[in-house]
Amino acid sequence: MIAAEINTIRHQAGKILLAGAIEIGRPLKEAKDLLPYGEWGKWLKESVSYSQRTAERLMQFCEEYGTKLLASPDSDGNPNSSPVTNLTYTQALILLGIPEEEREEFIAEHDVETMTKLELQQAVKDRDQAIREKKDLQKDLNLKSSELTQLTTQNKSPEQTFLPLMMWTRYLMNSCTKDC
């Protein structure tokens, strides 16, 4: 009972942290657009005490998740809500490794909400490995297909292969019968 309560609070805190990261990312994007080229790092250090990496990550959260998460802040139990609405900060961070157009499908196929950080990292790693293997297999298939096409065009039909030989044989036979 106590563990369930702790886990619920932890999950809610992760969701709040993600919402805060998205909210911070929005004005960071605005500030970056307003600053002259080369002033971004200095402004971050002096004004908000963020490194460029942290600021870029916060802006990425805003870009990738902002419209879906902030449009429906209380999505618990809503069957029409986007799968990303129940993500915590850590889950959202890990899922940034998956292209946006594939992310919701990945979340729908995996029970991301109940996965540990390590399980989610492993699932993303497995997905990436499967994609690499599929690309390698497709590359091999294309190579074999190309080789087969090349061999097919090189190997002429038996008639095409033997016709000159047969004609030459007839010529020799005719020549031999006349001259022999």
mmCIF file of N, CA and C in Angstrom, residues 68-137:
data_model
loop_
_atom_site.group_PDB
_atom_site.id
_atom_site.type_symbol
_atom_site.label_atom_id
_atom_site.label_comp_id
_atom_site.label_asym_id
_atom_site.label_seq_id
_atom_site.Cartn_x
_atom_site.Cartn_y
_atom_site.Cartn_z
ATOM 1 N N LYS A 68 1.183 18.475 -27.321
ATOM 2 C CA LYS A 68 0.385 17.321 -26.883
ATOM 3 C C LYS A 68 0.177 17.302 -25.371
ATOM 4 N N LEU A 69 1.196 17.685 -24.625
ATOM 5 C CA LEU A 69 1.073 17.614 -23.172
ATOM 6 C C LEU A 69 0.355 18.814 -22.580
ATOM 7 N N LEU A 70 0.639 19.985 -23.099
ATOM 8 C CA LEU A 70 0.057 21.182 -22.502
ATOM 9 C C LEU A 70 -1.359 21.439 -22.981
ATOM 10 N N ALA A 71 -1.746 20.810 -24.085
ATOM 11 C CA ALA A 71 -3.116 20.977 -24.588
ATOM 12 C C ALA A 71 -4.114 20.272 -23.685
ATOM 13 N N SER A 72 -3.693 19.176 -23.053
ATOM 14 C CA SER A 72 -4.602 18.432 -22.170
ATOM 15 C C SER A 72 -3.880 18.095 -20.872
ATOM 16 N N PRO A 73 -3.749 19.059 -19.951
ATOM 17 C CA PRO A 73 -2.959 18.832 -18.751
ATOM 18 C C PRO A 73 -3.500 17.754 -17.831
ATOM 19 N N ASP A 74 -4.812 17.532 -17.831
ATOM 20 C CA ASP A 74 -5.385 16.507 -16.953
ATOM 21 C C ASP A 74 -5.956 15.393 -17.812
ATOM 22 N N SER A 75 -5.071 14.561 -18.326
ATOM 23 C CA SER A 75 -5.499 13.547 -19.285
ATOM 24 C C SER A 75 -5.664 12.173 -18.669
ATOM 25 N N ASP A 76 -5.451 12.046 -17.382
ATOM 26 C CA ASP A 76 -5.563 10.728 -16.749
ATOM 27 C C ASP A 76 -6.943 10.135 -16.982
ATOM 28 N N GLY A 77 -6.959 8.954 -17.579
ATOM 29 C CA GLY A 77 -8.217 8.265 -17.793
ATOM 30 C C GLY A 77 -8.963 8.680 -19.038
ATOM 31 N N ASN A 78 -8.488 9.666 -19.746
ATOM 32 C CA ASN A 78 -9.160 10.104 -20.967
ATOM 33 C C ASN A 78 -8.737 9.182 -22.106
ATOM 34 N N PRO A 79 -9.667 8.389 -22.668
ATOM 35 C CA PRO A 79 -9.287 7.430 -23.707
ATOM 36 C C PRO A 79 -8.851 8.101 -25.004
ATOM 37 N N ASN A 80 -9.210 9.353 -25.215
ATOM 38 C CA ASN A 80 -8.854 10.047 -26.450
ATOM 39 C C ASN A 80 -7.545 10.818 -26.338
ATOM 40 N N SER A 81 -6.915 10.788 -25.180
ATOM 41 C CA SER A 81 -5.685 11.552 -25.009
ATOM 42 C C SER A 81 -4.529 10.853 -25.721
ATOM 43 N N SER A 82 -3.520 11.633 -26.057
ATOM 44 C CA SER A 82 -2.331 11.118 -26.718
ATOM 45 C C SER A 82 -1.548 10.241 -25.747
ATOM 46 N N PRO A 83 -0.880 9.196 -26.242
ATOM 47 C CA PRO A 83 -0.099 8.333 -25.350
ATOM 48 C C PRO A 83 1.010 9.078 -24.606
ATOM 49 N N VAL A 84 1.469 10.197 -25.157
ATOM 50 C CA VAL A 84 2.563 10.915 -24.501
ATOM 51 C C VAL A 84 2.102 11.699 -23.277
ATOM 52 N N THR A 85 0.798 11.834 -23.077
ATOM 53 C CA THR A 85 0.308 12.658 -21.970
ATOM 54 C C THR A 85 0.579 12.061 -20.600
ATOM 55 N N ASN A 86 0.885 10.790 -20.517
ATOM 56 C CA ASN A 86 1.161 10.165 -19.219
ATOM 57 C C ASN A 86 2.646 9.937 -18.972
ATOM 58 N N LEU A 87 3.494 10.521 -19.807
ATOM 59 C CA LEU A 87 4.927 10.333 -19.641
ATOM 60 C C LEU A 87 5.477 11.157 -18.491
ATOM 61 N N THR A 88 6.518 10.618 -17.883
ATOM 62 C CA THR A 88 7.277 11.388 -16.903
ATOM 63 C C THR A 88 8.450 12.042 -17.629
ATOM 64 N N TYR A 89 9.156 12.893 -16.920
ATOM 65 C CA TYR A 89 10.318 13.570 -17.491
ATOM 66 C C TYR A 89 11.336 12.551 -18.002
ATOM 67 N N THR A 90 11.661 11.566 -17.177
ATOM 68 C CA THR A 90 12.667 10.568 -17.542
ATOM 69 C C THR A 90 12.228 9.756 -18.757
ATOM 70 N N GLN A 91 10.977 9.340 -18.789
ATOM 71 C CA GLN A 91 10.466 8.586 -19.937
ATOM 72 C C GLN A 91 10.522 9.442 -21.200
ATOM 73 N N ALA A 92 10.099 10.692 -21.075
ATOM 74 C CA ALA A 92 10.110 11.594 -22.230
ATOM 75 C C ALA A 92 11.529 11.805 -22.733
ATOM 76 N N LEU A 93 12.472 11.918 -21.819
ATOM 77 C CA LEU A 93 13.870 12.097 -22.189
ATOM 78 C C LEU A 93 14.381 10.889 -22.970
ATOM 79 N N ILE A 94 14.100 9.706 -22.492
ATOM 80 C CA ILE A 94 14.538 8.483 -23.173
ATOM 81 C C ILE A 94 13.884 8.375 -24.550
ATOM 82 N N LEU A 95 12.609 8.716 -24.627
ATOM 83 C CA LEU A 95 11.869 8.580 -25.885
ATOM 84 C C LEU A 95 12.244 9.631 -26.922
ATOM 85 N N LEU A 96 13.023 10.645 -26.534
ATOM 86 C CA LEU A 96 13.516 11.600 -27.528
ATOM 87 C C LEU A 96 14.415 10.896 -28.547
ATOM 88 N N GLY A 97 14.930 9.727 -28.178
ATOM 89 C CA GLY A 97 15.763 8.950 -29.091
ATOM 90 C C GLY A 97 14.984 8.291 -30.219
ATOM 91 N N ILE A 98 13.674 8.380 -30.174
ATOM 92 C CA ILE A 98 12.815 7.806 -31.215
ATOM 93 C C ILE A 98 12.215 8.960 -32.008
ATOM 94 N N PRO A 99 12.257 8.891 -33.339
ATOM 95 C CA PRO A 99 11.668 9.970 -34.138
ATOM 96 C C PRO A 99 10.212 10.222 -33.760
ATOM 97 N N GLU A 100 9.823 11.491 -33.797
ATOM 98 C CA GLU A 100 8.488 11.891 -33.349
ATOM 99 C C GLU A 100 7.383 11.109 -34.047
ATOM 100 N N GLU A 101 7.537 10.875 -35.348
ATOM 101 C CA GLU A 101 6.481 10.194 -36.099
ATOM 102 C C GLU A 101 6.323 8.728 -35.698
ATOM 103 N N GLU A 102 7.303 8.161 -35.009
ATOM 104 C CA GLU A 102 7.242 6.763 -34.571
ATOM 105 C C GLU A 102 7.001 6.628 -33.068
ATOM 106 N N ARG A 103 7.106 7.722 -32.351
ATOM 107 C CA ARG A 103 7.075 7.689 -30.886
ATOM 108 C C ARG A 103 5.751 7.184 -30.326
ATOM 109 N N GLU A 104 4.634 7.719 -30.798
ATOM 110 C CA GLU A 104 3.334 7.307 -30.251
ATOM 111 C C GLU A 104 3.069 5.828 -30.509
ATOM 112 N N GLU A 105 3.470 5.352 -31.673
ATOM 113 C CA GLU A 105 3.295 3.927 -31.979
ATOM 114 C C GLU A 105 4.129 3.073 -31.022
ATOM 115 N N PHE A 106 5.357 3.518 -30.757
ATOM 116 C CA PHE A 106 6.218 2.802 -29.815
ATOM 117 C C PHE A 106 5.570 2.758 -28.435
ATOM 118 N N ILE A 107 5.041 3.894 -27.992
ATOM 119 C CA ILE A 107 4.397 3.967 -26.677
ATOM 120 C C ILE A 107 3.179 3.046 -26.631
ATOM 121 N N ALA A 108 2.425 3.016 -27.733
ATOM 122 C CA ALA A 108 1.231 2.170 -27.787
ATOM 123 C C ALA A 108 1.594 0.682 -27.764
ATOM 124 N N GLU A 109 2.718 0.325 -28.379
ATOM 125 C CA GLU A 109 3.137 -1.076 -28.440
ATOM 126 C C GLU A 109 3.788 -1.555 -27.145
ATOM 127 N N HIS A 110 4.308 -0.635 -26.361
ATOM 128 C CA HIS A 110 4.979 -0.984 -25.108
ATOM 129 C C HIS A 110 4.210 -0.352 -23.948
ATOM 130 N N ASP A 111 4.270 -0.990 -22.826
ATOM 131 C CA ASP A 111 3.607 -0.445 -21.643
ATOM 132 C C ASP A 111 4.583 0.504 -20.948
ATOM 133 N N VAL A 112 4.879 1.612 -21.616
ATOM 134 C CA VAL A 112 5.909 2.543 -21.170
ATOM 135 C C VAL A 112 5.643 3.060 -19.762
ATOM 136 N N GLU A 113 4.391 3.314 -19.457
ATOM 137 C CA GLU A 113 4.040 3.903 -18.160
ATOM 138 C C GLU A 113 4.481 3.036 -16.981
ATOM 139 N N THR A 114 4.495 1.717 -17.172
ATOM 140 C CA THR A 114 4.875 0.831 -16.066
ATOM 141 C C THR A 114 6.319 0.338 -16.166
ATOM 142 N N MET A 115 7.018 0.709 -17.222
ATOM 143 C CA MET A 115 8.397 0.260 -17.392
ATOM 144 C C MET A 115 9.339 1.063 -16.495
ATOM 145 N N THR A 116 10.377 0.381 -16.033
ATOM 146 C CA THR A 116 11.424 1.093 -15.311
ATOM 147 C C THR A 116 12.276 1.845 -16.329
ATOM 148 N N LYS A 117 13.116 2.712 -15.830
ATOM 149 C CA LYS A 117 14.017 3.468 -16.700
ATOM 150 C C LYS A 117 14.882 2.510 -17.521
ATOM 151 N N LEU A 118 15.446 1.499 -16.861
ATOM 152 C CA LEU A 118 16.317 0.545 -17.552
ATOM 153 C C LEU A 118 15.547 -0.282 -18.581
ATOM 154 N N GLU A 119 14.334 -0.682 -18.256
ATOM 155 C CA GLU A 119 13.521 -1.450 -19.206
ATOM 156 C C GLU A 119 13.204 -0.610 -20.442
ATOM 157 N N LEU A 120 12.880 0.649 -20.225
ATOM 158 C CA LEU A 120 12.569 1.529 -21.351
ATOM 159 C C LEU A 120 13.808 1.776 -22.203
ATOM 160 N N GLN A 121 14.938 2.015 -21.561
ATOM 161 C CA GLN A 121 16.181 2.194 -22.313
ATOM 162 C C GLN A 121 16.496 0.950 -23.137
ATOM 163 N N GLN A 122 16.290 -0.228 -22.555
ATOM 164 C CA GLN A 122 16.549 -1.478 -23.274
ATOM 165 C C GLN A 122 15.585 -1.647 -24.445
ATOM 166 N N ALA A 123 14.320 -1.299 -24.247
ATOM 167 C CA ALA A 123 13.328 -1.411 -25.326
ATOM 168 C C ALA A 123 13.690 -0.493 -26.488
ATOM 169 N N VAL A 124 14.152 0.708 -26.189
ATOM 170 C CA VAL A 124 14.570 1.643 -27.244
ATOM 171 C C VAL A 124 15.818 1.106 -27.938
ATOM 172 N N LYS A 125 16.746 0.577 -27.159
ATOM 173 C CA LYS A 125 17.967 -0.008 -27.721
ATOM 174 C C LYS A 125 17.622 -1.195 -28.629
ATOM 175 N N ASP A 126 16.717 -2.061 -28.181
ATOM 176 C CA ASP A 126 16.289 -3.212 -28.986
ATOM 177 C C ASP A 126 15.632 -2.755 -30.283
ATOM 178 N N ARG A 127 14.815 -1.714 -30.197
ATOM 179 C CA ARG A 127 14.153 -1.162 -31.383
ATOM 180 C C ARG A 127 15.199 -0.672 -32.387
ATOM 181 N N ASP A 128 16.175 0.086 -31.885
ATOM 182 C CA ASP A 128 17.225 0.616 -32.754
ATOM 183 C C ASP A 128 18.024 -0.516 -33.402
ATOM 184 N N GLN A 129 18.321 -1.559 -32.633
ATOM 185 C CA GLN A 129 19.056 -2.712 -33.158
ATOM 186 C C GLN A 129 18.244 -3.416 -34.243
ATOM 187 N N ALA A 130 16.953 -3.587 -34.020
ATOM 188 C CA ALA A 130 16.087 -4.228 -35.016
ATOM 189 C C ALA A 130 16.046 -3.409 -36.304
ATOM 190 N N ILE A 131 16.015 -2.100 -36.176
ATOM 191 C CA ILE A 131 16.010 -1.233 -37.362
ATOM 192 C C ILE A 131 17.320 -1.368 -38.122
ATOM 193 N N ARG A 132 18.452 -1.386 -37.396
ATOM 194 C CA ARG A 132 19.753 -1.562 -38.055
ATOM 195 C C ARG A 132 19.820 -2.908 -38.777
ATOM 196 N N GLU A 133 19.350 -3.963 -38.110
ATOM 197 C CA GLU A 133 19.369 -5.289 -38.726
ATOM 198 C C GLU A 133 18.480 -5.329 -39.961
ATOM 199 N N LYS A 134 17.327 -4.692 -39.887
ATOM 200 C CA LYS A 134 16.421 -4.653 -41.031
ATOM 201 C C LYS A 134 17.075 -3.927 -42.205
ATOM 202 N N LYS A 135 17.760 -2.812 -41.916
ATOM 203 C CA LYS A 135 18.454 -2.071 -42.977
ATOM 204 C C LYS A 135 19.560 -2.917 -43.590
ATOM 205 N N ASP A 136 20.304 -3.627 -42.742
ATOM 206 C CA ASP A 136 21.372 -4.492 -43.245
ATOM 207 C C ASP A 136 20.802 -5.605 -44.123
ATOM 208 N N LEU A 137 19.703 -6.210 -43.687
ATOM 209 C CA LEU A 137 19.068 -7.263 -44.486
ATOM 210 C C LEU A 137 18.552 -6.716 -45.810
#
